[in-house]
């Protein structure tokens, strides 16, 4: 364990601490870096301490063998004892819970679960290990995983990233050995040889040993060294070594003999040469995984096919009467790699069915896809094997249900009618692809598939028409054509009820709930959504649960009831994650509703806490776009920009609602960072898309942001364009507040100073429980009072409004708004009950063409005037008399066409003239 003392001690600490808490450790590093050596040393120490050891491994050529890294350790794939599940997701949850019970029983006596080479693991193994890491037994279990740092597929890299973010996971990243440690590793070698070895190996322990012990020149690479060792034995022995790369476990004696085509001498030759190691209780395996990989890569294609064929026949002959899904998948993989299409097709279908029975959904989808790829290559399709299109539909259905939507969609590309002559098969495929198209945002394709299904369905087949109508309503609703979606949704509800198609009934209620919510019929929407949730919960369908959760949280958002939204999201999220073993992408929408509800009610700390970790991946980006508002309101521009970047996929979809939310957030960011002109143009360009969404709430937010931008740049004509395009928002629950804001921003855009609309808006926002908007309206009212009504009474009124606005902004910790309030208070020399500081700054707003022609000196004076300085203070700062400063102020008032210092500062801030030139 040279150079690994610290890592071994760390694993020892985790093992010693199992009496108090369970843990997970991932030992990572390059091939040959010593992962297996370290793990075996740690396991030996644990075994000597009386802990139970369970071991499994994954292999690069074992294929989609469900729970391939866990079968030997935990005995997965148990019989369900005849229990019938309402959904495949419920069955998978049962299977995982059964494994978790086994883990819990093992942990009671203290145990270490080892799974090596997780970078090759199947989807089910990855899902279970992730679930286990999040739900460890309270104590008694150490999960010890090894991971080779290379370039695995995105699914595996995403899994690793998620694991390393968990507090329960310890990252044990092995570094190369130093030169001094290499000297200690190779005590028999001279200093010159060690230096040469180290120069080639860069401190890789396995390569150190191979270069120093094989007699090879130190200039040779690890691959060259291993090839030379393999060349020292005959082809049958090399076949034995290569066989070790094909299964994620040790090989039995029969399997070794099969690999050598019955040549026992070849098996002994491989063992005698130190290429294969026989371990009691674990079978035989290559001395190092890289050795097996190199042996396999060195075989000719013909030899590889023969190796797989011999192993397939051996594995098939050894199958018990009721084989596990793992055992069947091993046979299927070997026949597939042997390029034996006839046996490969039969066994792929069997592997898919076995995976279904074991509720390994991703692997079932994989094997159905493999079977479909082999279907056209066989001489004759055996009896009992489905046609190609049903195989593809089964594959797409399973892969889609575990979130692999892109892969599922790709399977059904092309003309479905050319794939089968059976009308029922094409119809089923069209409905499957319709739903997949809806989920990935390709609603045009989804609607084309609806039309295809309608042409194929018999007029009298009402149960099928129920499903067609549900798909049509979902596709239309997704692209915001809710007026058209309502009719098919009601037909789906009626026919689904008539024929007891409970799932279709639940989907129809969810769709009708969304429609009613957009119409403002919230009581009606609540009834539909609650029914949809009850049905989805009964059927244990994660997608339907998430859809119902979205509908209900949306209703509570519109009702201004964040507590009920939180309650629903917690209930739905817990159940969805039990069934999915992780997040469902639709949870982004549900979480976004909760974040928005908390934001609007001023509970920003809770909104931030509710957001998933910022570095966590998101398939949709909806909750991130909601997070932009929280970050901007608190002045965290960097976080807002990062959230908006993560939400960029929303504008790539064809759903107007998503494009609208993204566009509004980007408009708000532009406005707050001093790009009011760009913000206004973006608001105008997005307005048409948003209006098509039929969602008044998203129209409200875009309108409010666009109005503020129009007033900031003094553009009354474009302000009226926005009002015209989004005028329908006055039908929403915020109609009174929004109408008042429209009047207030109209006044600001033409340089007027009318506080009354802002006072109405503040009152209405307060009634709606939206403190941030209330504080903004009070600030605007104070600005108008000070600019339009000079005198002591006006100052007292403004002071009351600013004090109330400051109180709200401080509670929210709305830093930019506090800065604006502080600046106005200094300018008007108003005491709001709080000392203002130099950090209180209003955001500068660039002005349009045709700015008043102020001299540099006048702009210097104006900048100090805007900071609230008196004439005497201005004179002192600019080394002039108070009288001269007064003259400059008078000229500035004349040029700006105003009567008071407050009016001058307000207009200057709007035009960007309050920033003095360099002195």
mmCIF file of N, CA, C and O in Angstrom, residues 785-824:
data_model
loop_
_atom_site.group_PDB
_atom_site.id
_atom_site.type_symbol
_atom_site.label_atom_id
_atom_site.label_comp_id
_atom_site.label_asym_id
_atom_site.label_seq_id
_atom_site.Cartn_x
_atom_site.Cartn_y
_atom_site.Cartn_z
ATOM 1 N N UNK A 785 -44.706 62.209 -5.847
ATOM 2 C CA UNK A 785 -45.083 63.255 -4.886
ATOM 3 C C UNK A 785 -43.988 64.307 -4.785
ATOM 4 O O UNK A 785 -44.242 65.517 -4.828
ATOM 5 N N UNK A 786 -42.745 63.872 -4.641
ATOM 6 C CA UNK A 786 -41.643 64.808 -4.483
ATOM 7 C C UNK A 786 -41.395 65.620 -5.744
ATOM 8 O O UNK A 786 -41.020 66.807 -5.671
ATOM 9 N N UNK A 787 -41.579 65.010 -6.905
ATOM 10 C CA UNK A 787 -41.315 65.704 -8.154
ATOM 11 C C UNK A 787 -42.454 66.636 -8.563
ATOM 12 O O UNK A 787 -42.222 67.650 -9.224
ATOM 13 N N UNK A 788 -43.665 66.307 -8.184
ATOM 14 C CA UNK A 788 -44.817 67.081 -8.663
ATOM 15 C C UNK A 788 -45.462 67.983 -7.651
ATOM 16 O O UNK A 788 -46.268 68.854 -8.021
ATOM 17 N N UNK A 789 -45.165 67.828 -6.376
ATOM 18 C CA UNK A 789 -45.856 68.612 -5.354
ATOM 19 C C UNK A 789 -44.840 69.153 -4.340
ATOM 20 O O UNK A 789 -44.697 68.614 -3.244
ATOM 21 N N UNK A 790 -44.108 70.190 -4.695
ATOM 22 C CA UNK A 790 -43.116 70.719 -3.759
ATOM 23 C C UNK A 790 -43.785 71.273 -2.510
ATOM 24 O O UNK A 790 -44.934 71.720 -2.544
ATOM 25 N N UNK A 791 -43.048 71.188 -1.400
ATOM 26 C CA UNK A 791 -43.582 71.725 -0.158
ATOM 27 C C UNK A 791 -43.428 70.743 0.983
ATOM 28 O O UNK A 791 -43.156 69.551 0.792
ATOM 29 N N UNK A 792 -43.641 71.232 2.199
ATOM 30 C CA UNK A 792 -43.447 70.417 3.390
ATOM 31 C C UNK A 792 -44.440 69.264 3.464
ATOM 32 O O UNK A 792 -44.103 68.152 3.878
ATOM 33 N N UNK A 793 -45.681 69.525 3.071
ATOM 34 C CA UNK A 793 -46.699 68.475 3.138
ATOM 35 C C UNK A 793 -46.334 67.316 2.217
ATOM 36 O O UNK A 793 -46.498 66.141 2.575
ATOM 37 N N UNK A 794 -45.834 67.666 1.028
ATOM 38 C CA UNK A 794 -45.441 66.622 0.082
ATOM 39 C C UNK A 794 -44.281 65.810 0.649
ATOM 40 O O UNK A 794 -44.236 64.581 0.511
ATOM 41 N N UNK A 795 -43.341 66.502 1.305
ATOM 42 C CA UNK A 795 -42.205 65.789 1.870
ATOM 43 C C UNK A 795 -42.644 64.831 2.969
ATOM 44 O O UNK A 795 -42.129 63.726 3.085
ATOM 45 N N UNK A 796 -43.610 65.237 3.775
ATOM 46 C CA UNK A 796 -44.108 64.349 4.838
ATOM 47 C C UNK A 796 -44.783 63.115 4.246
ATOM 48 O O UNK A 796 -44.586 61.990 4.708
ATOM 49 N N UNK A 797 -45.588 63.359 3.200
ATOM 50 C CA UNK A 797 -46.259 62.232 2.537
ATOM 51 C C UNK A 797 -45.239 61.265 1.935
ATOM 52 O O UNK A 797 -45.340 60.047 2.095
ATOM 53 N N UNK A 798 -44.246 61.834 1.248
ATOM 54 C CA UNK A 798 -43.218 60.988 0.628
ATOM 55 C C UNK A 798 -42.435 60.227 1.677
ATOM 56 O O UNK A 798 -42.049 59.063 1.475
ATOM 57 N N UNK A 799 -42.168 60.889 2.820
ATOM 58 C CA UNK A 799 -41.424 60.214 3.880
ATOM 59 C C UNK A 799 -42.179 58.992 4.385
ATOM 60 O O UNK A 799 -41.585 57.933 4.644
ATOM 61 N N UNK A 800 -43.494 59.101 4.533
ATOM 62 C CA UNK A 800 -44.302 57.965 4.975
ATOM 63 C C UNK A 800 -44.229 56.824 3.963
ATOM 64 O O UNK A 800 -44.095 55.651 4.328
ATOM 65 N N UNK A 801 -44.321 57.186 2.679
ATOM 66 C CA UNK A 801 -44.293 56.158 1.638
ATOM 67 C C UNK A 801 -42.924 55.490 1.546
ATOM 68 O O UNK A 801 -42.822 54.264 1.415
ATOM 69 N N UNK A 802 -41.869 56.300 1.654
ATOM 70 C CA UNK A 802 -40.526 55.724 1.590
ATOM 71 C C UNK A 802 -40.236 54.857 2.807
ATOM 72 O O UNK A 802 -39.581 53.817 2.691
ATOM 73 N N UNK A 803 -40.710 55.281 3.961
ATOM 74 C CA UNK A 803 -40.483 54.476 5.166
ATOM 75 C C UNK A 803 -41.180 53.127 5.048
ATOM 76 O O UNK A 803 -40.616 52.085 5.408
ATOM 77 N N UNK A 804 -42.417 53.135 4.529
ATOM 78 C CA UNK A 804 -43.142 51.872 4.349
ATOM 79 C C UNK A 804 -42.449 50.987 3.318
ATOM 80 O O UNK A 804 -42.313 49.771 3.495
ATOM 81 N N UNK A 805 -41.973 51.609 2.228
ATOM 82 C CA UNK A 805 -41.271 50.842 1.191
ATOM 83 C C UNK A 805 -39.976 50.260 1.744
ATOM 84 O O UNK A 805 -39.627 49.104 1.474
ATOM 85 N N UNK A 806 -39.244 51.081 2.530
ATOM 86 C CA UNK A 806 -37.995 50.599 3.105
ATOM 87 C C UNK A 806 -38.235 49.426 4.043
ATOM 88 O O UNK A 806 -37.490 48.440 4.034
ATOM 89 N N UNK A 807 -39.292 49.496 4.856
ATOM 90 C CA UNK A 807 -39.598 48.413 5.786
ATOM 91 C C UNK A 807 -39.830 47.100 5.027
ATOM 92 O O UNK A 807 -39.305 46.042 5.412
ATOM 93 N N UNK A 808 -40.584 47.178 3.952
ATOM 94 C CA UNK A 808 -40.845 45.972 3.151
ATOM 95 C C UNK A 808 -39.561 45.475 2.492
ATOM 96 O O UNK A 808 -39.268 44.270 2.498
ATOM 97 N N UNK A 809 -38.780 46.379 1.925
ATOM 98 C CA UNK A 809 -37.574 45.978 1.209
ATOM 99 C C UNK A 809 -36.534 45.385 2.152
ATOM 100 O O UNK A 809 -35.812 44.452 1.790
ATOM 101 N N UNK A 810 -36.443 45.931 3.363
ATOM 102 C CA UNK A 810 -35.501 45.373 4.333
ATOM 103 C C UNK A 810 -35.907 43.963 4.744
ATOM 104 O O UNK A 810 -35.056 43.084 4.903
ATOM 105 N N UNK A 811 -37.210 43.746 4.931
ATOM 106 C CA UNK A 811 -37.666 42.407 5.314
ATOM 107 C C UNK A 811 -37.340 41.398 4.212
ATOM 108 O O UNK A 811 -36.974 40.253 4.493
ATOM 109 N N UNK A 812 -37.457 41.847 2.977
ATOM 110 C CA UNK A 812 -37.178 40.959 1.850
ATOM 111 C C UNK A 812 -35.682 40.852 1.544
ATOM 112 O O UNK A 812 -35.264 39.956 0.826
ATOM 113 N N UNK A 813 -34.907 41.780 2.078
ATOM 114 C CA UNK A 813 -33.493 41.917 1.726
ATOM 115 C C UNK A 813 -33.335 42.156 0.221
ATOM 116 O O UNK A 813 -32.493 41.558 -0.451
ATOM 117 N N UNK A 814 -34.169 43.064 -0.275
ATOM 118 C CA UNK A 814 -34.163 43.434 -1.690
ATOM 119 C C UNK A 814 -33.154 44.552 -1.893
ATOM 120 O O UNK A 814 -33.502 45.743 -1.881
ATOM 121 N N UNK A 815 -31.889 44.216 -2.052
ATOM 122 C CA UNK A 815 -30.807 45.195 -2.061
ATOM 123 C C UNK A 815 -30.968 46.277 -3.125
ATOM 124 O O UNK A 815 -30.819 47.464 -2.814
ATOM 125 N N UNK A 816 -31.244 45.953 -4.398
ATOM 126 C CA UNK A 816 -31.377 47.022 -5.396
ATOM 127 C C UNK A 816 -32.508 47.998 -5.058
ATOM 128 O O UNK A 816 -32.352 49.208 -5.225
ATOM 129 N N UNK A 817 -33.630 47.464 -4.597
ATOM 130 C CA UNK A 817 -34.745 48.344 -4.251
ATOM 131 C C UNK A 817 -34.388 49.222 -3.055
ATOM 132 O O UNK A 817 -34.725 50.415 -3.015
ATOM 133 N N UNK A 818 -33.707 48.652 -2.078
ATOM 134 C CA UNK A 818 -33.252 49.452 -0.938
ATOM 135 C C UNK A 818 -32.324 50.572 -1.402
ATOM 136 O O UNK A 818 -32.358 51.687 -0.864
ATOM 137 N N UNK A 819 -31.483 50.286 -2.393
ATOM 138 C CA UNK A 819 -30.592 51.303 -2.925
ATOM 139 C C UNK A 819 -31.363 52.457 -3.543
ATOM 140 O O UNK A 819 -31.029 53.633 -3.337
ATOM 141 N N UNK A 820 -32.408 52.133 -4.303
ATOM 142 C CA UNK A 820 -33.218 53.182 -4.924
ATOM 143 C C UNK A 820 -33.947 54.013 -3.862
ATOM 144 O O UNK A 820 -34.035 55.244 -3.969
ATOM 145 N N UNK A 821 -34.466 53.341 -2.859
ATOM 146 C CA UNK A 821 -35.155 54.051 -1.777
ATOM 147 C C UNK A 821 -34.177 54.969 -1.045
ATOM 148 O O UNK A 821 -34.493 56.134 -0.752
ATOM 149 N N UNK A 822 -32.988 54.473 -0.731
ATOM 150 C CA UNK A 822 -31.996 55.269 -0.029
ATOM 151 C C UNK A 822 -31.549 56.472 -0.835
ATOM 152 O O UNK A 822 -31.357 57.570 -0.292
ATOM 153 N N UNK A 823 -31.407 56.296 -2.142
ATOM 154 C CA UNK A 823 -30.960 57.408 -2.983
ATOM 155 C C UNK A 823 -32.002 58.510 -3.023
ATOM 156 O O UNK A 823 -31.666 59.703 -2.905
ATOM 157 N N UNK A 824 -33.268 58.124 -3.187
ATOM 158 C CA UNK A 824 -34.319 59.142 -3.213
ATOM 159 C C UNK A 824 -34.427 59.857 -1.870
ATOM 160 O O UNK A 824 -34.639 61.077 -1.812
#
